[in-house]
Amino acid sequence: MTLSLLLLIPLLGSVIALFVPEKAVKPLALVITIVTLIAAIPLLIYFDTSISGFQFLEERYWIPTFGINYIVAVDGLSLPLVILTVLLSLICIIASWNIEKHVRGYFSLFLLLQSAMTGVFIALDMFLFYVFWELMLLPMYFLIGIWGAPPRVDADGRTRGGPYAAIKFFIYTLIGSLLMLVAILWLWNQNGTFDFRQWTDPDRNIQFQVILWTLFFIAFAIKIPMFPFHTWLPDAHVEAPTAVSVVLAGVLLKMGTYGIIRFNYFLFPDATVMMAITVGVFGVINIIYGTLCAMAQTDMKRLVAYSSISHMGYVMLGMSAFMSVGRGSAVYEGLLGGTLQMWNHGTITAMMFLLVGVIYDRAHHRDITRLGGLAITMPIYTGFVGLAFFASLGLPGLSGFIGEALVLLGTWKAAGIYRIFVGIAAVGIVITAGYHLWLIHRAFLGKENPECAKLPDINLREIITLVPLGLIVIWIGVYPAPALRYISATMQSIVDNILQAGL
Amino acid sequence: MASMNLLLALVIIIPIFSALLIAFTGRSFPSFAGWIAAGAVLLSFAFAVPVALQGIAGNATELHLWNFFFTKTLSIDVAFRVDELSGIMLFVVLGVGGLIHFYSIEYMKHDRSRGRFFALLNAFISFMLILILGNNLLMLFAGWEGVGFASYALIGFWYERQAPAKAGIKAFITNRVGDFGFMIGIFLLCWLTGSGSLAEINARCVELKNVTVNIGGMPFGYLELVALMLFLGACGKSAQFPLHAWLPDAMEGPTPVSALIHAATMVTAGIYMVCRLDGVFAAADTVREIMLLGALVTALGAAIVACAQTDLKRILAYSTISQLGYMMAGAAVMAKGTAIFHLATHAVFKALLFLSAGSVMHALSDKLDIREMGGLIRKIPVTGIVMIVGALGLAGVPLFAGYYSKEMIIGAVAADNYFAAALLIVGAAITAFYSARMIMLVFFGESRFDDETSKHCHESNWIMILPLIILAVGTLIVGHLHVSEILGHIEEENLPWVFYSALASVIFGGGFGIYYYRTHLSHSTPWKEFIKTGFGWDAAVDRVLIQPITELAKWVRDYLDKAGIDSLAHGMAHSAGALGETMRTLQSGSIGTYLGYAVFGLAILLWFIVP
């Protein structure tokens, strides 16, 4: 029942929020998300880390005529992401406390979004999965469109702003979803059920595998977002309100890599082996392309958005390196690191977007060139920025390092061309340090900019949103072993599954 | 042994705890911060003495705390170990570090952010301890990056000014380039030996000497590649050519920071790492030749550049680079005892020189230009005498520390390569020359500063003087300790010509410096200005590396991302829209048009049906 509760409580809250007085909406949303977080705790306690398969399984008939059932469960891959969703939702509700426009609608949509995001990670029935996948689009579209930046015409004559970014996000994701839908329906037609665990077929023709693999892959790649499908992301981030950016970067991007590991890797092992290097190449492109773009940005939020693209590249690189070319044996460190990196990126980027939100609320712009000397005016804020940015650039002792290190360790072990990937990715690490420090230098150090000399320092509510994430970042950085224990068994079985079934 | 474990735990925990304490309370009680910080390091030093002596005696202490992470084939613990090498390093880091902390109490007394300063300084000591005591590669790397961060934050301590903030970035990024190599070296070693443990890696390197690695189809000697990558890391941290340029700029930080981090401890981490992983380097003959070459370029080049500097701290910075080159040369010929010996003596006399420079700055209201000094021996005699002692140590005059350790390095290098040893002897002459030049221009000749400065010129108080005197005494003592023998026998060439020519070069170089600068400054020439910029290195790096990357980033942003991919997406959206627009006009809503379509359609149908 635990998993269903995680879906139902926010869903219920989202309906109730529409009918309570406007003043009570925020406390209601807060209570709902706190209760959901408490409801998620049993997952962490009772999860058996020695089992690689699904746990907390719930199966109910839904539309048996079409082979559609309500099946939810978690394993070591989805558990961290579910916890991340529940945690970030609570933090986002606190971070949204200053929303004044259409309060009911905002919080109702946000709770609906939480429910849909959780659903994506726990659904095992592909119909159910697709419902949640699409359901997530709806609140996202409105949250960016209505509560995002107002429409404006940019220097290049194009209309930008919330509605533009929202529709861009919507169209990109929808195109991907439709490709995936084709694949889902094709597989359903063959097997007569939507339970994806029954879709494996060792004798499936390799051409078909590759076609289906690609259909799924594009849908997920858009979500990651993978070069060249990434341009929706910076726009969506720049125009979205802070809390929406936080879930977008913290949770939604992970759906892409999650989907690939969950479905592509499980269903089409032969195609996965064939395409592994392609995934790795795109991972490396993401890393370098993201860092270069981030380096040239002057909008703080756009910079963080491009850094997300770069960091998701490490996840892709790690998960592509699952077999050793030389010895033909399984390598699972990369996948382990990739999955840990998903969680780490979720927490670190969430912090970074929250921090960008803080400065935007005060200065009403995010232009790095118009900031300066913030360390003098906002010392506590600068301390948090330091923590988040150094975690993001991969300082040992903070969580960003351990994920990247495992990814690179695993990728190196995969031998062959992967070693060149490691070399290129390591160059990316140097440039990554560069743009992070450069941002700190331009916005926080140096002489006070008179324009922002009177800004008040970070307030208690904002500190409350940052402290839990900060503690997680330090804890995983110093003692990552417990976190790895949760995901380790599953990662091993995923890799073994590919190599046993394939070839 | 259990008591040793407890002591070792305390040694590490005390500075960490103190750093956190100051970080959270330093704002409220800034005047206590310095005393807490210095007390913590000295206390830690007191606990470290028995552990370090045990380690030096050959009884290693190991402390396993918790499992850091594990995979199927690799498990890394948070673990520390004190043996001969780390025992010596403990004395250097905590001994010299403690004195510098004590000195800083007075030096930073008037700074409003001294809470932050001491928190960072203690954090630095904590990371440095993790670096030297870490029992496996990951711990070593964690400390390595940690000290890099502390160095970044302390170089940019006065971040309100542009120059320190920029110097901090430069230091961090340059080190990242080195870390790129170090990290790849770590991966290579982890997978080759299936272990992160330093002792195990060293032990297994002999049997693994002939393993080759395939990179994109090309075979390389595995350990050669590892050593090359590790050397790149050492170049970054220990400011070796071509990753040396960050160190002179790092002098923008407070002077105690320059003494502690950028002279005595952190910059020697690269040397320490090479000595720590000597098993790897012993199996990589080709790389050691490269190392020796790099070390010679660094030692000689930096010494020449030091002769042209006019900023007191920059002279000392280039001298540090040069001396690190000597240590690296010792490490490159596998005489790790000499390298560590010179590391220890250098830590003492260079800390002394920097702290004396700080005392000079205090006396002259933060002036650093030696062209505006002169005759200071009459104004601040104590600082003058201890600084002369430090300079004698640096120059390598007999009885003083640097003489013994430098001589040993030259001897060990001579056993490997006469030509290299000859170059190091030339370097020793230049070292003596710029040491003499520095002392003559600062303390002797006529006073070149204005009356206003002269009026405020005063000797520092006892908190600053005491560490100076202790270090000056140390400069006299430490050379006579047999540090190098702790780390095993060293093959040394005891040829008389090496010994006598080294001594002669010091006398000649120093004597010439004293004679040439006895009364006056020399004139500035374009040549000297060019050497002063480090042979134009910064400008070259900027033009060849930094500007192209920045331009590339802008190009990617403007042309590839915005005009390319995003426009393509827009184009597709627009053409879909345009298609819709065209189709829409068909649905005009007028009956006449529709009738027309119907007739047209019927006509086509008939065309097909009627033969």
PDB file of C-alpha atoms in Angstrom, chain A residues 154 156 158 160 164 168 171-172 227-232 234-235 289 291-293 295-298 302 306 327 330 332-333 336 373 375-376 379-380 386 390 393-397 401-402 404-406 408-410 412-413 415-417 419-420 422-424 426-427 429-431 433-435 437-438 440-441 444-448 476-482 484-485 488 492 496, chain B residues 27 66-74 78 112 127 138-139 141-146 148-149 152-153 156 158-174 176-181 183-184 186-191 212-217 222 225 546 549-562 565-574:
ATOM      1  CA  ASP A 154      13.485  39.551 -27.661  1.00  0.00           C
ATOM      2  CA  ASP A 156      16.019  38.707 -32.400  1.00  0.00           C
ATOM      3  CA  ARG A 158      11.082  36.202 -31.473  1.00  0.00           C
ATOM      4  CA  ARG A 160       9.907  34.607 -25.571  1.00  0.00           C
ATOM      5  CA  TYR A 164       6.724  30.192 -25.494  1.00  0.00           C
ATOM      6  CA  LYS A 168       8.320  24.358 -26.684  1.00  0.00           C
ATOM      7  CA  ILE A 171       5.911  19.878 -28.255  1.00  0.00           C
ATOM      8  CA  TYR A 172       9.337  18.374 -27.740  1.00  0.00           C
ATOM      9  CA  PHE A 227      22.145  16.856 -27.687  1.00  0.00           C
ATOM     10  CA  PRO A 228      20.669  17.813 -30.206  1.00  0.00           C
ATOM     11  CA  PHE A 229      17.223  17.648 -28.556  1.00  0.00           C
ATOM     12  CA  HIS A 230      18.217  19.908 -25.689  1.00  0.00           C
ATOM     13  CA  THR A 231      17.251  23.442 -26.660  1.00  0.00           C
ATOM     14  CA  TRP A 232      13.890  23.265 -24.920  1.00  0.00           C
ATOM     15  CA  PRO A 234      17.380  26.317 -21.152  1.00  0.00           C
ATOM     16  CA  ASP A 235      14.264  28.122 -22.339  1.00  0.00           C
ATOM     17  CA  TYR A 289      28.747  20.826 -25.310  1.00  0.00           C
ATOM     18  CA  THR A 291      30.179  22.965 -20.413  1.00  0.00           C
ATOM     19  CA  LEU A 292      31.080  25.122 -23.397  1.00  0.00           C
ATOM     20  CA  CYS A 293      27.593  26.599 -23.598  1.00  0.00           C
ATOM     21  CA  MET A 295      30.821  28.945 -19.995  1.00  0.00           C
ATOM     22  CA  ALA A 296      29.471  31.512 -22.445  1.00  0.00           C
ATOM     23  CA  GLN A 297      26.239  32.344 -20.599  1.00  0.00           C
ATOM     24  CA  THR A 298      25.581  35.555 -18.751  1.00  0.00           C
ATOM     25  CA  ARG A 302      20.682  29.560 -18.222  1.00  0.00           C
ATOM     26  CA  TYR A 306      23.466  24.095 -19.454  1.00  0.00           C
ATOM     27  CA  ARG A 327      37.529  -9.235 -21.522  1.00  0.00           C
ATOM     28  CA  ALA A 330      30.322  -7.184 -17.046  1.00  0.00           C
ATOM     29  CA  TYR A 332      28.668  -2.284 -13.441  1.00  0.00           C
ATOM     30  CA  GLU A 333      30.562   0.534 -11.734  1.00  0.00           C
ATOM     31  CA  LEU A 336      26.251   2.413 -10.361  1.00  0.00           C
ATOM     32  CA  GLY A 373      30.522  41.660  -4.677  1.00  0.00           C
ATOM     33  CA  ALA A 375      29.812  38.050  -0.836  1.00  0.00           C
ATOM     34  CA  ILE A 376      29.907  41.373   1.012  1.00  0.00           C
ATOM     35  CA  PRO A 379      27.577  36.457   3.159  1.00  0.00           C
ATOM     36  CA  ILE A 380      25.334  33.573   4.286  1.00  0.00           C
ATOM     37  CA  GLY A 386      29.889  27.959  -2.361  1.00  0.00           C
ATOM     38  CA  PHE A 390      31.767  23.223  -5.299  1.00  0.00           C
ATOM     39  CA  LEU A 393      32.142  21.019  -9.881  1.00  0.00           C
ATOM     40  CA  GLY A 394      33.010  17.780  -8.111  1.00  0.00           C
ATOM     41  CA  LEU A 395      35.040  18.608  -5.022  1.00  0.00           C
ATOM     42  CA  PRO A 396      35.810  15.446  -3.036  1.00  0.00           C
ATOM     43  CA  GLY A 397      33.982  15.367   0.260  1.00  0.00           C
ATOM     44  CA  PHE A 401      32.616  13.944  -6.797  1.00  0.00           C
ATOM     45  CA  ILE A 402      31.714  10.393  -5.918  1.00  0.00           C
ATOM     46  CA  GLU A 404      31.550  11.393 -11.360  1.00  0.00           C
ATOM     47  CA  ALA A 405      34.457   9.373 -10.007  1.00  0.00           C
ATOM     48  CA  LEU A 406      32.485   6.125 -10.164  1.00  0.00           C
ATOM     49  CA  LEU A 408      34.813   7.568 -14.860  1.00  0.00           C
ATOM     50  CA  LEU A 409      36.193   4.548 -13.000  1.00  0.00           C
ATOM     51  CA  GLY A 410      33.564   2.322 -14.599  1.00  0.00           C
ATOM     52  CA  TRP A 412      37.713   3.356 -17.842  1.00  0.00           C
ATOM     53  CA  LYS A 413      37.192  -0.283 -16.927  1.00  0.00           C
ATOM     54  CA  ALA A 415      38.299  -0.367 -21.978  1.00  0.00           C
ATOM     55  CA  GLY A 416      38.647   0.252 -25.728  1.00  0.00           C
ATOM     56  CA  ILE A 417      37.251   3.498 -27.041  1.00  0.00           C
ATOM     57  CA  ARG A 419      39.143   5.172 -22.380  1.00  0.00           C
ATOM     58  CA  ILE A 420      39.200   7.999 -24.901  1.00  0.00           C
ATOM     59  CA  VAL A 422      37.192   9.237 -20.141  1.00  0.00           C
ATOM     60  CA  GLY A 423      39.966  11.470 -21.418  1.00  0.00           C
ATOM     61  CA  ILE A 424      37.498  13.843 -23.073  1.00  0.00           C
ATOM     62  CA  ALA A 426      38.083  14.645 -17.808  1.00  0.00           C
ATOM     63  CA  VAL A 427      38.820  17.696 -19.992  1.00  0.00           C
ATOM     64  CA  ILE A 429      35.848  18.497 -15.666  1.00  0.00           C
ATOM     65  CA  VAL A 430      38.530  21.152 -16.041  1.00  0.00           C
ATOM     66  CA  ILE A 431      36.249  23.485 -17.996  1.00  0.00           C
ATOM     67  CA  ALA A 433      35.576  24.035 -12.702  1.00  0.00           C
ATOM     68  CA  GLY A 434      36.273  27.053 -14.888  1.00  0.00           C
ATOM     69  CA  TYR A 435      32.730  28.242 -15.457  1.00  0.00           C
ATOM     70  CA  LEU A 437      34.507  29.620 -10.459  1.00  0.00           C
ATOM     71  CA  TRP A 438      34.093  32.285 -13.082  1.00  0.00           C
ATOM     72  CA  ILE A 440      31.416  32.978  -8.409  1.00  0.00           C
ATOM     73  CA  HIS A 441      34.124  35.442  -9.345  1.00  0.00           C
ATOM     74  CA  PHE A 444      30.118  37.227  -5.697  1.00  0.00           C
ATOM     75  CA  LEU A 445      33.684  38.446  -5.457  1.00  0.00           C
ATOM     76  CA  GLY A 446      35.254  41.740  -6.321  1.00  0.00           C
ATOM     77  CA  LYS A 447      33.931  45.176  -5.506  1.00  0.00           C
ATOM     78  CA  GLU A 448      30.320  45.648  -4.485  1.00  0.00           C
ATOM     79  CA  ILE A 476      26.826  11.395   0.397  1.00  0.00           C
ATOM     80  CA  GLY A 477      30.165  13.053  -0.174  1.00  0.00           C
ATOM     81  CA  VAL A 478      31.668  11.777   3.062  1.00  0.00           C
ATOM     82  CA  TYR A 479      29.903   8.453   3.436  1.00  0.00           C
ATOM     83  CA  PRO A 480      28.353   7.250   0.173  1.00  0.00           C
ATOM     84  CA  ALA A 481      28.458   3.547   1.031  1.00  0.00           C
ATOM     85  CA  PRO A 482      24.917   3.298   2.507  1.00  0.00           C
ATOM     86  CA  LEU A 484      25.316   2.710  -2.834  1.00  0.00           C
ATOM     87  CA  ARG A 485      24.058  -0.296  -0.899  1.00  0.00           C
ATOM     88  CA  SER A 488      24.100  -1.813  -5.958  1.00  0.00           C
ATOM     89  CA  GLN A 492      24.434  -5.663 -10.964  1.00  0.00           C
ATOM     90  CA  ASP A 496      24.038  -9.245 -15.916  1.00  0.00           C
TER      91      ASP A 496
ATOM     92  CA  ARG B  27      31.599  35.892  13.391  1.00  0.00           C
ATOM     93  CA  TRP B  66      34.521   3.293   7.768  1.00  0.00           C
ATOM     94  CA  ASN B  67      33.898   1.937   4.308  1.00  0.00           C
ATOM     95  CA  PHE B  68      33.840   4.848   1.882  1.00  0.00           C
ATOM     96  CA  PHE B  69      32.429   2.993  -1.075  1.00  0.00           C
ATOM     97  CA  PHE B  70      32.532  -0.458  -2.526  1.00  0.00           C
ATOM     98  CA  THR B  71      31.893  -2.102  -5.843  1.00  0.00           C
ATOM     99  CA  LYS B  72      32.170  -5.722  -6.786  1.00  0.00           C
ATOM    100  CA  THR B  73      35.902  -5.490  -7.420  1.00  0.00           C
ATOM    101  CA  LEU B  74      37.029  -2.491  -5.443  1.00  0.00           C
ATOM    102  CA  VAL B  78      38.311   5.850   5.044  1.00  0.00           C
ATOM    103  CA  ARG B 112      37.429  42.044  10.137  1.00  0.00           C
ATOM    104  CA  PHE B 127      42.778  18.412   4.414  1.00  0.00           C
ATOM    105  CA  LEU B 138      41.014   8.069  -2.916  1.00  0.00           C
ATOM    106  CA  MET B 139      41.858   9.496   0.507  1.00  0.00           C
ATOM    107  CA  PHE B 141      42.975  12.535  -3.736  1.00  0.00           C
ATOM    108  CA  ALA B 142      40.286  13.807  -1.370  1.00  0.00           C
ATOM    109  CA  GLY B 143      42.906  15.618   0.694  1.00  0.00           C
ATOM    110  CA  TRP B 144      44.596  16.783  -2.497  1.00  0.00           C
ATOM    111  CA  GLU B 145      41.425  18.459  -3.758  1.00  0.00           C
ATOM    112  CA  GLY B 146      40.574  19.719  -0.296  1.00  0.00           C
ATOM    113  CA  GLY B 148      43.264  22.938  -3.430  1.00  0.00           C
ATOM    114  CA  PHE B 149      39.942  24.347  -2.322  1.00  0.00           C
ATOM    115  CA  TYR B 152      41.633  28.863  -3.648  1.00  0.00           C
ATOM    116  CA  ALA B 153      39.611  30.351  -0.815  1.00  0.00           C
ATOM    117  CA  GLY B 156      41.143  35.045  -2.742  1.00  0.00           C
ATOM    118  CA  TRP B 158      40.635  39.628   0.134  1.00  0.00           C
ATOM    119  CA  TYR B 159      38.118  39.002  -2.588  1.00  0.00           C
ATOM    120  CA  GLU B 160      36.943  42.614  -2.681  1.00  0.00           C
ATOM    121  CA  ARG B 161      39.987  43.314  -4.825  1.00  0.00           C
ATOM    122  CA  GLN B 162      40.125  41.892  -8.330  1.00  0.00           C
ATOM    123  CA  ALA B 163      43.661  40.520  -8.291  1.00  0.00           C
ATOM    124  CA  PRO B 164      43.305  38.035  -5.392  1.00  0.00           C
ATOM    125  CA  ALA B 165      39.986  36.734  -6.700  1.00  0.00           C
ATOM    126  CA  LYS B 166      41.502  36.191 -10.140  1.00  0.00           C
ATOM    127  CA  ALA B 167      44.616  34.571  -8.695  1.00  0.00           C
ATOM    128  CA  GLY B 168      42.386  32.128  -6.811  1.00  0.00           C
ATOM    129  CA  ILE B 169      40.680  31.033 -10.006  1.00  0.00           C
ATOM    130  CA  LYS B 170      43.990  30.683 -11.798  1.00  0.00           C
ATOM    131  CA  ALA B 171      45.341  28.466  -9.043  1.00  0.00           C
ATOM    132  CA  PHE B 172      42.281  26.247  -8.960  1.00  0.00           C
ATOM    133  CA  ILE B 173      41.979  25.804 -12.708  1.00  0.00           C
ATOM    134  CA  THR B 174      45.679  25.137 -13.227  1.00  0.00           C
ATOM    135  CA  ARG B 176      42.447  21.044 -12.177  1.00  0.00           C
ATOM    136  CA  VAL B 177      44.533  20.494 -15.281  1.00  0.00           C
ATOM    137  CA  GLY B 178      46.966  18.577 -13.113  1.00  0.00           C
ATOM    138  CA  ASP B 179      44.117  16.739 -11.421  1.00  0.00           C
ATOM    139  CA  PHE B 180      42.902  15.603 -14.810  1.00  0.00           C
ATOM    140  CA  GLY B 181      46.093  13.582 -15.047  1.00  0.00           C
ATOM    141  CA  MET B 183      42.538  11.230 -11.692  1.00  0.00           C
ATOM    142  CA  ILE B 184      43.278   9.160 -14.771  1.00  0.00           C
ATOM    143  CA  ILE B 186      44.227   6.806 -10.090  1.00  0.00           C
ATOM    144  CA  PHE B 187      41.749   4.961 -12.330  1.00  0.00           C
ATOM    145  CA  LEU B 188      44.573   3.174 -14.070  1.00  0.00           C
ATOM    146  CA  LEU B 189      46.118   2.068 -10.806  1.00  0.00           C
ATOM    147  CA  CYS B 190      42.837   1.015  -9.240  1.00  0.00           C
ATOM    148  CA  TRP B 191      42.002  -1.308 -12.106  1.00  0.00           C
ATOM    149  CA  THR B 212      50.843  -2.847 -21.578  1.00  0.00           C
ATOM    150  CA  VAL B 213      47.632  -0.985 -22.126  1.00  0.00           C
ATOM    151  CA  ASN B 214      45.683  -0.502 -25.304  1.00  0.00           C
ATOM    152  CA  ILE B 215      44.406   2.984 -25.986  1.00  0.00           C
ATOM    153  CA  GLY B 216      42.433   3.235 -29.191  1.00  0.00           C
ATOM    154  CA  GLY B 217      44.626   0.511 -30.721  1.00  0.00           C
ATOM    155  CA  TYR B 222      50.878   0.600 -18.421  1.00  0.00           C
ATOM    156  CA  LEU B 225      51.313   5.854 -18.615  1.00  0.00           C
ATOM    157  CA  ILE B 546      42.335  30.567 -22.636  1.00  0.00           C
ATOM    158  CA  ILE B 549      38.415  28.198 -25.389  1.00  0.00           C
ATOM    159  CA  THR B 550      36.432  31.290 -24.470  1.00  0.00           C
ATOM    160  CA  GLU B 551      35.923  32.104 -28.133  1.00  0.00           C
ATOM    161  CA  LEU B 552      34.920  28.517 -28.844  1.00  0.00           C
ATOM    162  CA  ALA B 553      32.368  28.651 -26.044  1.00  0.00           C
ATOM    163  CA  LYS B 554      30.884  31.854 -27.479  1.00  0.00           C
ATOM    164  CA  TRP B 555      30.842  30.370 -30.947  1.00  0.00           C
ATOM    165  CA  VAL B 556      29.037  27.256 -29.698  1.00  0.00           C
ATOM    166  CA  ARG B 557      26.506  29.404 -27.878  1.00  0.00           C
ATOM    167  CA  ASP B 558      25.794  31.828 -30.728  1.00  0.00           C
ATOM    168  CA  TYR B 559      26.210  29.760 -33.851  1.00  0.00           C
ATOM    169  CA  LEU B 560      25.846  26.090 -33.026  1.00  0.00           C
ATOM    170  CA  ASP B 561      23.258  26.274 -30.287  1.00  0.00           C
ATOM    171  CA  LYS B 562      21.176  29.326 -31.084  1.00  0.00           C
ATOM    172  CA  ILE B 565      20.070  23.661 -33.535  1.00  0.00           C
ATOM    173  CA  ASP B 566      17.477  25.936 -32.034  1.00  0.00           C
ATOM    174  CA  SER B 567      16.765  27.620 -35.349  1.00  0.00           C
ATOM    175  CA  LEU B 568      16.413  24.234 -36.976  1.00  0.00           C
ATOM    176  CA  ALA B 569      13.807  23.296 -34.405  1.00  0.00           C
ATOM    177  CA  HIS B 570      12.059  26.623 -34.943  1.00  0.00           C
ATOM    178  CA  GLY B 571      12.252  26.105 -38.692  1.00  0.00           C
ATOM    179  CA  MET B 572      10.577  22.745 -38.411  1.00  0.00           C
ATOM    180  CA  ALA B 573       7.883  24.198 -36.205  1.00  0.00           C
ATOM    181  CA  HIS B 574       7.366  27.074 -38.640  1.00  0.00           C
TER     182      HIS B 574
END
